[in-house]
Amino acid sequence: MLQANFIKENREKVLERLTVRNFKDAHLIDEIIILDQKRKDIQADSDNIQASINSSSKEIGNLFKQGKKEEAEEKRTNVANWKIELKELQEEADLVKSKLEDALLAVPNVPHPSVPAGNTDEDNEVFKAWEGDFPKLPERHFPHWELAEKYGIFDLKLGVKLTGAGFPVYRGKGAKLQRALIAFFLDEAEKAGYEEFIPPLLVNEESARGTGQLPDKEGQMYHATVDDLYLIPTAEVPITNLYRDAILNEKDFPIKMTGYTPCFRREAGSYGAHVRGLNRLHQFDKVEIVRIEHPEQSYAALDDMLEHVAGLLDKLGLPYRILRLCGGDLGFTSALTFDFEVFSAAQERWLEVSSVSNFETFQSNRLKLRYRDANNKKHLVHTLNGSALALPRILAALLENNQTENGILVPEVLRPYTRFDIID
RNA sequence: GGAGGAGUGGCAGAGCGGUUGAAUGCACUGGUCUUGAAAACCAGCAUACCUUUACGGGUAUCGGGGGUUCGAAUCCCUCCUCCUCCGCCA
């Protein structure tokens, strides 16, 4: 959520940058400015009335002590009238505030200057293309879902039996490979200075609001209505919320956190070839990295995160490319996002395995997450996060790219974790 | 799940209807003293919003929400959290 003040002071710039993501609602922007002014006016009025009530109350107390009953009674009627007035003002204030909140919630983050205009994923800019070789597959090769069946790596039909579509059951070496990837990613994050967390998988409404899942995107999350809790769609939610309502010192930066969690997404996806196998699931595993940064450092941090994710893919030997998302494809809360896609050789497709974003102050405003500068002034921090990495598509690409006549080869870096070299 | 008790500033801890945004101690910051440090002493030290060029002023906040009252940290209702005991349980 942007700050009303920021919008007011940067009206033209905000409008201009938002056109990059096809947001052109100048009316909404102006409404915010008007509502915010109205809010201030009402508060000034009601503060004045409250001040009168407060001082009268003190006088009434004194008058009673002095036995001046009549004067006291007179003031009491005054106070009663003010209270009626105050109540009306407060009702108006509540209305204005909720309208303002709604309007602010409808405004997406302002894209970074480097974000290209565009409507769909086809307009994304290839920030770093793959210049290496693509895997050479054997004559007879298979997409990962057929390999899964052949080698007993995961079973979607069993998942349907237990739960429903989109809930895979990993088994045998498939389960071990999954566990190996998680451990590998966490170890790499630790080496890069990220502190590991194991957060709750259910969060309350406040947390879901903090990172921007609520309101608006409730359809995306599984909701345990009896207890009013939400299954997390990503570790970003609990981990970023660790710092909700906090005031940091400049020396606390950078804050680097990581965590492995299962992720749950309701999004009733389409069916067909593009979502077959592990391409799109309701439950999947992911290691996430989250950073809380000084505003001046946040873009350097973003670069650092890109490097980290690229390093993981290099070590796994997967061909990948990096995209800079265009305005139309950019998430609502993000100022700048880079997607990583790996090439899955049997499907002959690029699969998104990571999304690394800088939210600038869009989340921290909601989270009330600030820092104190050298002059003791408080400012909002910048928050960032990225997948490092999402497991299913990594697994899909590994299976497809590493298949041989004799089985599927495990990448060198994972062998200490799996303790087997080949799935056959 | 049952029965009790408690939630006050960064921490500890007073206050239990009227200049109490809140005593006191610790911590923290600045100063005096000191060759330096410690100690001692003096001063400052919550958050949010509104207002002011500035100095400053106003309002709200004593777990959250609601109520009683001219006036609530203090009384009432409700929710949350924590502690103790009992039950259940990986």
Coordinates of C-alpha atoms (C1' of nucleotides) in Angstrom, one line a residue:
Chain A
M1 CA 0.0 0.0 0.0
L2 CA 1.3 3.4 -0.9
Q3 CA 1.2 6.3 1.5
A4 CA -1.4 8.9 0.9
N5 CA 1.2 11.6 1.5
F6 CA 3.5 10.1 -1.1
I7 CA 0.7 10.1 -3.6
K8 CA -0.2 13.6 -2.9
E9 CA 3.4 14.9 -3.2
N10 CA 4.2 12.8 -6.3
R11 CA 0.9 12.8 -8.1
E12 CA 2.2 13.3 -11.6
K13 CA 5.1 10.9 -11.2
V14 CA 2.9 8.2 -9.7
L15 CA 0.4 8.5 -12.5
E16 CA 3.1 8.4 -15.1
R17 CA 4.9 5.4 -13.7
L18 CA 1.6 3.5 -13.2
T19 CA 0.8 3.7 -16.9
V20 CA 3.7 1.3 -17.4
R21 CA 1.4 -1.3 -15.7
N22 CA -1.7 -0.1 -17.5
F23 CA -3.1 1.7 -14.5
K24 CA -4.5 5.0 -15.6
D25 CA -7.1 5.8 -13.0
A26 CA -6.3 9.4 -12.3
H27 CA -9.7 9.7 -10.7
L28 CA -8.8 7.3 -8.0
I29 CA -5.5 9.1 -7.3
D30 CA -7.3 12.4 -6.9
E31 CA -9.9 10.8 -4.7
I32 CA -7.2 9.6 -2.4
I33 CA -5.8 13.1 -2.2
I34 CA -9.2 14.6 -1.5
L35 CA -10.2 11.9 1.1
D36 CA -6.9 12.3 2.9
Q37 CA -7.5 16.1 3.2
K38 CA -11.0 15.4 4.4
R39 CA -9.6 13.0 7.0
K40 CA -7.3 15.7 8.3
D41 CA -10.0 18.3 8.4
I42 CA -12.3 16.1 10.4
Q43 CA -9.6 15.2 12.8
A44 CA -8.7 18.8 13.4
D45 CA -12.4 19.5 14.2
S46 CA -12.9 16.6 16.4
D47 CA -9.6 17.1 18.3
N48 CA -10.8 20.6 19.1
I49 CA -14.1 19.5 20.4
Q50 CA -12.4 16.8 22.5
A51 CA -10.0 19.4 23.9
S52 CA -13.0 21.5 25.0
I53 CA -14.6 18.5 26.6
N54 CA -11.4 17.6 28.4
S55 CA -10.9 21.1 29.8
S56 CA -14.6 21.4 30.8
S57 CA -14.4 18.1 32.6
K58 CA -11.6 19.4 34.7
E59 CA -13.5 22.5 35.5
I60 CA -16.6 20.6 36.4
G61 CA -14.6 18.5 38.9
N62 CA -13.3 21.7 40.5
L63 CA -16.7 23.3 40.6
F64 CA -18.2 20.4 42.3
K65 CA -15.4 20.5 44.9
Q66 CA -16.1 24.1 45.5
G67 CA -19.8 23.3 45.8
K68 CA -20.8 25.5 42.8
K69 CA -23.4 23.0 41.6
E70 CA -25.3 25.2 39.2
E71 CA -22.3 26.3 37.2
A72 CA -21.2 22.7 37.0
E73 CA -24.6 21.6 35.7
E74 CA -24.4 24.3 33.0
K75 CA -21.1 23.0 31.8
R76 CA -22.4 19.5 31.9
T77 CA -25.0 20.4 29.3
N78 CA -22.3 21.9 27.1
V79 CA -20.3 18.8 27.3
A80 CA -23.4 16.7 26.4
N81 CA -23.9 18.8 23.3
W82 CA -20.3 18.5 22.3
K83 CA -20.5 14.8 22.7
I84 CA -23.3 14.6 20.2
E85 CA -21.4 16.7 17.7
L86 CA -18.3 14.6 18.3
K87 CA -20.1 11.4 17.7
E88 CA -21.3 12.6 14.3
L89 CA -17.9 13.7 13.4
Q90 CA -16.4 10.4 14.3
E91 CA -18.9 8.5 12.3
E92 CA -18.0 10.7 9.3
A93 CA -14.3 10.1 10.0
D94 CA -14.8 6.3 10.1
L95 CA -16.5 6.5 6.7
V96 CA -13.8 8.7 5.2
K97 CA -11.1 6.5 6.6
S98 CA -12.6 3.3 5.2
K99 CA -13.1 4.9 1.8
L100 CA -9.5 6.1 1.9
E101 CA -8.3 2.7 2.8
D102 CA -10.3 1.1 0.0
A103 CA -8.9 3.5 -2.5
L104 CA -5.3 3.1 -1.3
L105 CA -5.7 -0.7 -1.5
A106 CA -6.7 -0.4 -5.2
V107 CA -3.4 1.3 -6.2
P108 CA -0.6 -1.1 -7.1
N109 CA 3.0 -0.4 -6.4
V110 CA 4.9 2.2 -8.5
P111 CA 7.1 0.3 -10.9
H112 CA 10.9 1.0 -10.8
P113 CA 12.2 3.2 -13.7
S114 CA 13.8 0.1 -15.3
V115 CA 10.4 -1.7 -15.7
P116 CA 9.5 -1.9 -19.3
A117 CA 5.9 -1.2 -20.4
G118 CA 4.0 -4.1 -21.6
N119 CA 0.8 -6.2 -21.1
T120 CA 1.7 -9.9 -20.9
D121 CA 4.5 -12.2 -20.2
E122 CA 5.4 -11.9 -23.8
D123 CA 6.5 -8.4 -23.2
N124 CA 9.0 -9.3 -20.5
E125 CA 12.5 -8.4 -21.1
V126 CA 15.2 -11.1 -21.3
F127 CA 17.6 -9.7 -18.8
K128 CA 20.0 -12.6 -19.1
A129 CA 19.7 -15.2 -21.8
W130 CA 21.1 -18.7 -21.6
E131 CA 24.3 -18.9 -23.6
G132 CA 25.4 -22.4 -22.7
D133 CA 24.4 -25.7 -24.2
F134 CA 21.1 -27.3 -23.9
P135 CA 21.0 -30.9 -22.6
K136 CA 21.1 -33.6 -25.2
L137 CA 18.5 -36.2 -24.5
P138 CA 18.6 -39.8 -25.5
E139 CA 16.7 -40.9 -28.6
R140 CA 13.8 -42.1 -26.4
H141 CA 13.1 -39.5 -23.8
F142 CA 10.1 -38.6 -21.7
P143 CA 8.4 -35.7 -19.9
H144 CA 8.8 -35.8 -16.2
W145 CA 5.4 -37.2 -15.4
E146 CA 6.2 -40.3 -17.5
L147 CA 9.6 -40.6 -15.9
A148 CA 7.9 -40.3 -12.5
E149 CA 5.7 -43.3 -13.3
K150 CA 8.6 -45.3 -14.8
Y151 CA 10.9 -44.8 -11.8
G152 CA 8.3 -44.3 -9.0
I153 CA 9.3 -40.8 -8.2
F154 CA 6.0 -39.2 -7.4
D155 CA 2.4 -40.2 -7.9
L156 CA -0.4 -37.8 -8.6
K157 CA -3.2 -40.4 -8.7
L158 CA -2.4 -41.3 -5.1
G159 CA -2.6 -37.6 -4.2
V160 CA -6.0 -37.5 -5.8
K161 CA -7.1 -40.4 -3.7
L162 CA -5.9 -38.7 -0.5
T163 CA -6.8 -35.1 -1.2
G164 CA -7.5 -34.1 -4.7
A165 CA -5.8 -32.9 -7.9
G166 CA -2.6 -30.9 -7.4
F167 CA -1.4 -32.7 -4.3
P168 CA 1.5 -35.0 -5.3
V169 CA 2.8 -37.9 -3.3
Y170 CA 6.6 -38.2 -3.6
R171 CA 8.0 -41.7 -3.0
G172 CA 11.2 -43.5 -2.6
K173 CA 14.1 -41.8 -4.3
G174 CA 11.8 -39.1 -5.4
A175 CA 11.0 -38.2 -1.8
K176 CA 14.7 -38.3 -1.0
L177 CA 15.6 -36.1 -3.9
Q178 CA 13.1 -33.6 -2.7
R179 CA 14.5 -33.6 0.8
A180 CA 18.0 -33.3 -0.7
L181 CA 17.1 -30.2 -2.7
I182 CA 15.6 -28.6 0.4
A183 CA 18.7 -29.3 2.5
F184 CA 20.9 -28.1 -0.4
F185 CA 19.0 -24.8 -0.8
L186 CA 19.0 -24.1 2.9
D187 CA 22.7 -24.8 3.3
E188 CA 23.5 -22.5 0.4
A189 CA 21.3 -19.8 1.9
E190 CA 23.1 -20.2 5.2
K191 CA 26.5 -19.9 3.5
A192 CA 25.2 -16.7 2.0
G193 CA 24.4 -15.3 5.4
Y194 CA 20.7 -16.0 5.7
E195 CA 19.3 -17.0 9.0
E196 CA 17.1 -20.0 8.9
F197 CA 13.5 -20.0 10.2
I198 CA 10.8 -22.7 10.5
P199 CA 7.7 -20.6 10.7
P200 CA 4.0 -21.7 11.3
L201 CA 2.2 -22.8 8.2
L202 CA -1.0 -21.2 9.3
V203 CA -1.2 -17.5 9.8
N204 CA -3.9 -15.1 11.1
E205 CA -5.6 -12.4 9.2
E206 CA -3.3 -9.7 10.4
S207 CA -0.3 -11.5 8.9
A208 CA -2.0 -12.1 5.7
R209 CA -2.8 -8.4 5.5
G210 CA 0.7 -7.4 6.4
T211 CA 2.2 -8.9 3.2
G212 CA -0.7 -8.0 1.0
Q213 CA -2.5 -11.3 0.5
L214 CA -5.6 -9.8 2.2
P215 CA -7.9 -8.3 1.4
D216 CA -8.4 -9.0 -2.3
K217 CA -6.6 -12.2 -2.8
E218 CA -8.3 -14.4 -0.3
G219 CA -9.4 -16.7 -3.1
Q220 CA -5.7 -17.6 -3.5
M221 CA -5.4 -19.0 0.0
Y222 CA -6.9 -22.0 1.8
H223 CA -8.9 -20.6 4.7
A224 CA -9.5 -22.7 7.9
T225 CA -12.7 -20.9 8.8
V226 CA -13.4 -22.5 12.2
D227 CA -10.2 -20.9 13.6
D228 CA -10.0 -18.1 11.0
L229 CA -6.5 -19.0 9.9
Y230 CA -4.9 -19.1 6.5
L231 CA -2.6 -21.7 5.0
I232 CA 0.4 -19.8 3.8
P233 CA 0.8 -19.5 0.0
T234 CA 4.5 -18.8 0.5
A235 CA 7.0 -18.5 3.4
E236 CA 7.2 -14.9 2.6
V237 CA 4.1 -14.3 4.6
P238 CA 5.2 -15.6 8.0
I239 CA 8.9 -14.7 7.6
T240 CA 8.3 -11.1 6.6
N241 CA 5.7 -10.7 9.3
L242 CA 8.3 -11.6 11.9
Y243 CA 9.1 -7.9 11.7
R244 CA 5.6 -6.6 11.6
D245 CA 5.2 -3.5 13.8
A246 CA 8.9 -3.1 14.5
I247 CA 11.3 -0.1 14.6
L248 CA 14.8 -1.0 13.6
N249 CA 18.1 0.8 14.0
E250 CA 20.3 1.5 11.0
K251 CA 22.9 -1.0 12.4
D252 CA 20.3 -3.8 12.2
F253 CA 20.6 -3.9 8.4
P254 CA 20.8 -6.0 6.5
I255 CA 18.3 -8.6 7.8
K256 CA 18.6 -11.8 5.8
M257 CA 16.2 -14.6 6.5
T258 CA 15.5 -17.9 4.8
G259 CA 13.0 -20.7 5.4
Y260 CA 11.7 -23.9 3.9
T261 CA 8.0 -24.4 3.9
P262 CA 5.3 -26.2 2.0
C263 CA 3.2 -23.6 0.1
F264 CA -0.5 -23.9 -0.5
R265 CA -2.3 -22.3 -3.3
R266 CA -6.0 -22.6 -4.2
E267 CA -5.8 -21.0 -7.6
A268 CA -8.1 -23.2 -9.6
G269 CA -5.7 -23.5 -12.5
S270 CA -6.6 -24.4 -16.1
Y271 CA -6.0 -28.0 -17.1
G272 CA -4.0 -29.3 -20.0
A273 CA -0.4 -29.9 -21.1
H274 CA 1.0 -26.8 -19.4
V275 CA -0.2 -27.8 -16.0
R276 CA 0.6 -31.5 -16.2
G277 CA 2.8 -33.2 -13.8
L278 CA 4.6 -30.9 -11.4
N279 CA 4.1 -27.8 -13.5
R280 CA 1.3 -26.4 -11.3
L281 CA 0.2 -27.7 -7.9
H282 CA -1.9 -26.8 -4.9
Q283 CA 0.8 -27.8 -2.5
F284 CA 4.5 -27.5 -3.2
D285 CA 7.8 -27.0 -1.4
K286 CA 9.8 -23.9 -1.5
V287 CA 12.8 -22.4 0.1
E288 CA 12.4 -18.6 0.3
I289 CA 14.8 -15.8 1.0
V290 CA 13.6 -12.6 2.6
R291 CA 15.5 -9.4 3.2
I292 CA 14.8 -6.2 5.1
E293 CA 17.0 -3.4 3.9
H294 CA 17.8 0.2 4.2
P295 CA 16.2 2.0 1.2
E296 CA 19.5 3.0 -0.1
Q297 CA 20.7 -0.6 -0.1
S298 CA 17.7 -2.4 -1.4
Y299 CA 18.6 -2.5 -5.1
A300 CA 22.1 -3.7 -4.3
A301 CA 20.4 -6.4 -2.2
L302 CA 18.2 -7.3 -5.1
D303 CA 21.3 -7.8 -7.3
D304 CA 22.8 -9.9 -4.6
M305 CA 19.7 -12.1 -4.4
L306 CA 19.8 -12.6 -8.2
E307 CA 23.4 -13.7 -7.9
H308 CA 22.5 -16.2 -5.2
V309 CA 19.6 -17.7 -7.2
A310 CA 21.7 -17.9 -10.3
G311 CA 24.4 -19.7 -8.3
L312 CA 22.0 -22.4 -7.2
L313 CA 21.0 -23.1 -10.8
D314 CA 24.6 -23.1 -11.9
K315 CA 25.5 -25.6 -9.3
L316 CA 22.5 -27.8 -10.3
G317 CA 23.6 -27.6 -13.9
L318 CA 20.3 -26.3 -15.2
P319 CA 20.0 -24.0 -18.2
Y320 CA 18.2 -20.9 -17.1
R321 CA 17.4 -17.4 -18.2
I322 CA 16.4 -14.3 -16.2
L323 CA 13.5 -12.1 -17.2
R324 CA 12.8 -8.6 -16.1
L325 CA 9.0 -8.5 -15.8
C326 CA 7.1 -5.8 -17.8
G327 CA 4.6 -3.6 -16.1
G328 CA 1.6 -5.8 -17.1
D329 CA 3.2 -8.9 -15.6
L330 CA 4.5 -7.3 -12.5
G331 CA 2.8 -8.4 -9.3
F332 CA 0.5 -5.8 -7.6
T333 CA 2.9 -5.3 -4.7
S334 CA 6.2 -5.3 -6.5
A335 CA 8.3 -2.4 -7.8
L336 CA 10.7 -4.6 -9.7
T337 CA 10.7 -8.3 -10.3
F338 CA 13.1 -10.7 -12.0
D339 CA 11.9 -14.2 -12.9
F340 CA 14.1 -17.2 -13.3
E341 CA 13.1 -19.8 -15.8
V342 CA 14.8 -23.2 -16.3
F343 CA 14.7 -25.1 -19.5
S344 CA 12.9 -28.4 -19.2
A345 CA 14.3 -30.3 -22.1
A346 CA 11.6 -33.0 -22.7
Q347 CA 8.7 -30.5 -22.5
E348 CA 10.9 -28.1 -24.4
R349 CA 9.6 -25.3 -22.3
W350 CA 10.9 -22.6 -19.9
L351 CA 9.5 -23.1 -16.4
E352 CA 9.4 -20.4 -13.8
V353 CA 11.3 -21.5 -10.7
S354 CA 12.0 -18.2 -9.0
S355 CA 10.6 -14.7 -8.7
V356 CA 12.8 -12.2 -7.0
S357 CA 11.2 -8.8 -6.1
N358 CA 11.8 -5.5 -4.4
F359 CA 8.7 -4.2 -2.8
E360 CA 10.3 -1.0 -1.6
T361 CA 8.0 0.4 1.0
F362 CA 4.8 -1.1 -0.3
Q363 CA 4.8 -3.9 2.3
S364 CA 6.5 -2.1 5.1
N365 CA 3.8 0.5 5.1
R366 CA 1.3 -2.2 5.8
L367 CA 3.6 -3.9 8.2
K368 CA 4.4 -0.7 10.0
L369 CA 8.0 -1.7 9.7
R370 CA 10.4 1.2 10.1
Y371 CA 13.9 2.2 11.0
R372 CA 15.3 5.1 12.9
D373 CA 17.9 7.2 11.1
A374 CA 20.9 9.0 12.7
N375 CA 18.6 12.0 13.5
N376 CA 16.1 9.7 15.2
K377 CA 13.6 10.2 12.3
K378 CA 11.6 7.2 11.3
H379 CA 11.3 5.9 7.8
L380 CA 9.8 2.8 6.2
V381 CA 12.2 0.1 5.3
H382 CA 12.4 -1.8 2.0
T383 CA 11.4 -5.4 1.9
L384 CA 12.5 -8.0 -0.7
N385 CA 12.0 -11.6 -1.3
G386 CA 12.7 -14.4 -3.7
S387 CA 12.3 -18.1 -4.2
A388 CA 15.6 -20.0 -3.7
L389 CA 14.0 -22.1 -5.0
A390 CA 10.6 -23.5 -5.8
L391 CA 11.0 -27.3 -5.8
P392 CA 8.5 -29.0 -8.2
R393 CA 9.7 -27.4 -11.4
I394 CA 13.3 -27.8 -10.4
L395 CA 12.6 -31.5 -10.0
A396 CA 10.7 -31.6 -13.3
A397 CA 13.7 -30.1 -15.1
L398 CA 16.2 -32.2 -13.3
L399 CA 14.3 -35.4 -14.2
E400 CA 13.9 -34.4 -17.8
N401 CA 17.3 -33.0 -18.5
N402 CA 19.3 -35.7 -16.7
Q403 CA 17.5 -38.7 -18.1
T404 CA 19.7 -41.3 -19.7
E405 CA 19.2 -44.8 -21.2
N406 CA 20.1 -46.2 -17.8
G407 CA 18.3 -43.8 -15.4
I408 CA 18.2 -40.3 -14.1
L409 CA 21.5 -38.9 -13.0
V410 CA 21.6 -36.9 -9.7
P411 CA 23.6 -33.7 -9.9
E412 CA 27.0 -33.8 -8.2
V413 CA 26.1 -31.2 -5.6
L414 CA 23.1 -33.2 -4.4
R415 CA 24.8 -36.6 -4.0
P416 CA 26.1 -35.9 -0.5
Y417 CA 22.5 -35.4 0.4
T418 CA 20.8 -38.2 -1.6
R419 CA 23.6 -40.7 -1.1
F420 CA 22.7 -42.2 -4.5
D421 CA 24.0 -41.2 -7.9
I422 CA 21.2 -42.4 -10.2
I423 CA 17.5 -43.1 -10.1
D424 CA 16.9 -46.3 -12.0
Chain B
rG1 C1' -11.6 -29.2 27.8
rG2 C1' -12.4 -27.7 33.4
rA3 C1' -10.9 -24.3 37.8
rG4 C1' -8.3 -20.1 39.4
rG5 C1' -4.8 -15.7 38.6
rA6 C1' -2.6 -11.9 35.6
rG7 C1' -1.8 -8.4 31.4
rU8 C1' 0.8 -0.7 32.8
rG9 C1' 6.5 2.8 29.0
rG10 C1' 12.9 -0.9 26.3
rC11 C1' 12.8 -4.0 31.1
rA12 C1' 11.3 -4.2 36.3
rG13 C1' 7.3 -2.2 39.0
rA14 C1' 3.6 1.7 41.6
rG15 C1' -1.1 3.6 40.8
rC16 C1' -7.2 1.1 41.2
rG17 C1' -12.8 7.4 39.4
rG18 C1' -10.5 13.9 38.8
rU19 C1' -3.6 18.5 36.5
rU20 C1' -1.5 10.4 35.9
rG21 C1' 1.2 10.2 29.6
rA22 C1' 1.5 7.7 34.0
rA23 C1' 5.6 7.4 40.6
rU24 C1' 10.2 4.8 41.4
rG25 C1' 14.4 1.7 39.9
rC26 C1' 17.3 -0.3 35.8
rA27 C1' 18.7 0.4 30.8
rC28 C1' 19.7 4.2 27.1
rU29 C1' 21.4 9.5 25.4
rG30 C1' 23.9 14.2 26.5
rG31 C1' 26.6 17.1 30.2
rU32 C1' 29.6 18.1 34.9
rC33 C1' 33.7 15.9 37.3
rU34 C1' 38.3 12.8 35.8
rU35 C1' 44.9 12.1 32.5
rG36 C1' 41.2 8.2 30.7
rA37 C1' 37.5 4.9 32.6
rA38 C1' 34.3 3.7 36.6
rA39 C1' 31.5 5.9 40.4
rA40 C1' 28.7 10.2 41.7
rC41 C1' 25.8 14.3 40.3
rC42 C1' 22.6 17.2 36.6
rA43 C1' 19.5 16.9 32.3
rG44 C1' 17.0 14.2 28.5
rC45 C1' 14.5 9.8 27.1
rA46 C1' 7.1 6.2 24.4
rU47 C1' 4.1 5.8 19.9
rA48 C1' 0.6 7.5 16.2
rC49 C1' -2.1 11.4 14.0
rC50 C1' -3.4 16.7 13.4
rU51 C1' -1.4 21.7 13.5
rU52 C1' 3.1 25.2 13.2
rU53 C1' 8.5 28.3 8.7
rA54 C1' 10.2 27.4 13.7
rC55 C1' 9.7 27.3 19.1
rG56 C1' 5.5 25.0 20.3
rG57 C1' 0.3 23.4 20.7
rG58 C1' -3.8 19.7 20.3
rU59 C1' -5.8 14.6 20.2
rA60 C1' -5.5 9.4 21.0
rU61 C1' -3.0 5.2 23.3
rC62 C1' -1.9 1.7 30.4
rG63 C1' -3.4 -6.4 25.9
rG64 C1' -7.7 -5.5 21.7
rG65 C1' -12.8 -3.9 21.0
rG66 C1' -17.3 -1.9 23.3
rG67 C1' -20.0 0.4 27.5
rU68 C1' -21.0 3.4 32.2
rU69 C1' -19.5 8.7 33.7
rC70 C1' -19.1 15.7 33.2
rG71 C1' -14.3 12.8 33.8
rA72 C1' -11.6 5.8 33.2
rA73 C1' -5.0 2.9 33.6
rU74 C1' -8.7 2.7 37.7
rC75 C1' -15.9 0.5 37.2
rC76 C1' -18.9 -3.0 33.7
rC77 C1' -19.2 -6.4 29.2
rU78 C1' -16.5 -9.1 25.5
rC79 C1' -12.4 -11.0 22.9
rC80 C1' -7.1 -12.2 22.9
rU81 C1' -2.6 -13.7 25.4
rC82 C1' 0.3 -15.5 29.4
rC83 C1' 0.8 -18.1 34.3
rU84 C1' -0.8 -22.0 38.1
rC85 C1' -3.6 -26.5 39.0
rC86 C1' -6.6 -30.7 36.8
rG87 C1' -7.8 -33.6 32.4
rC88 C1' -6.2 -35.1 27.5
rC89 C1' -2.2 -35.8 24.1
rA90 C1' 2.7 -36.2 19.9

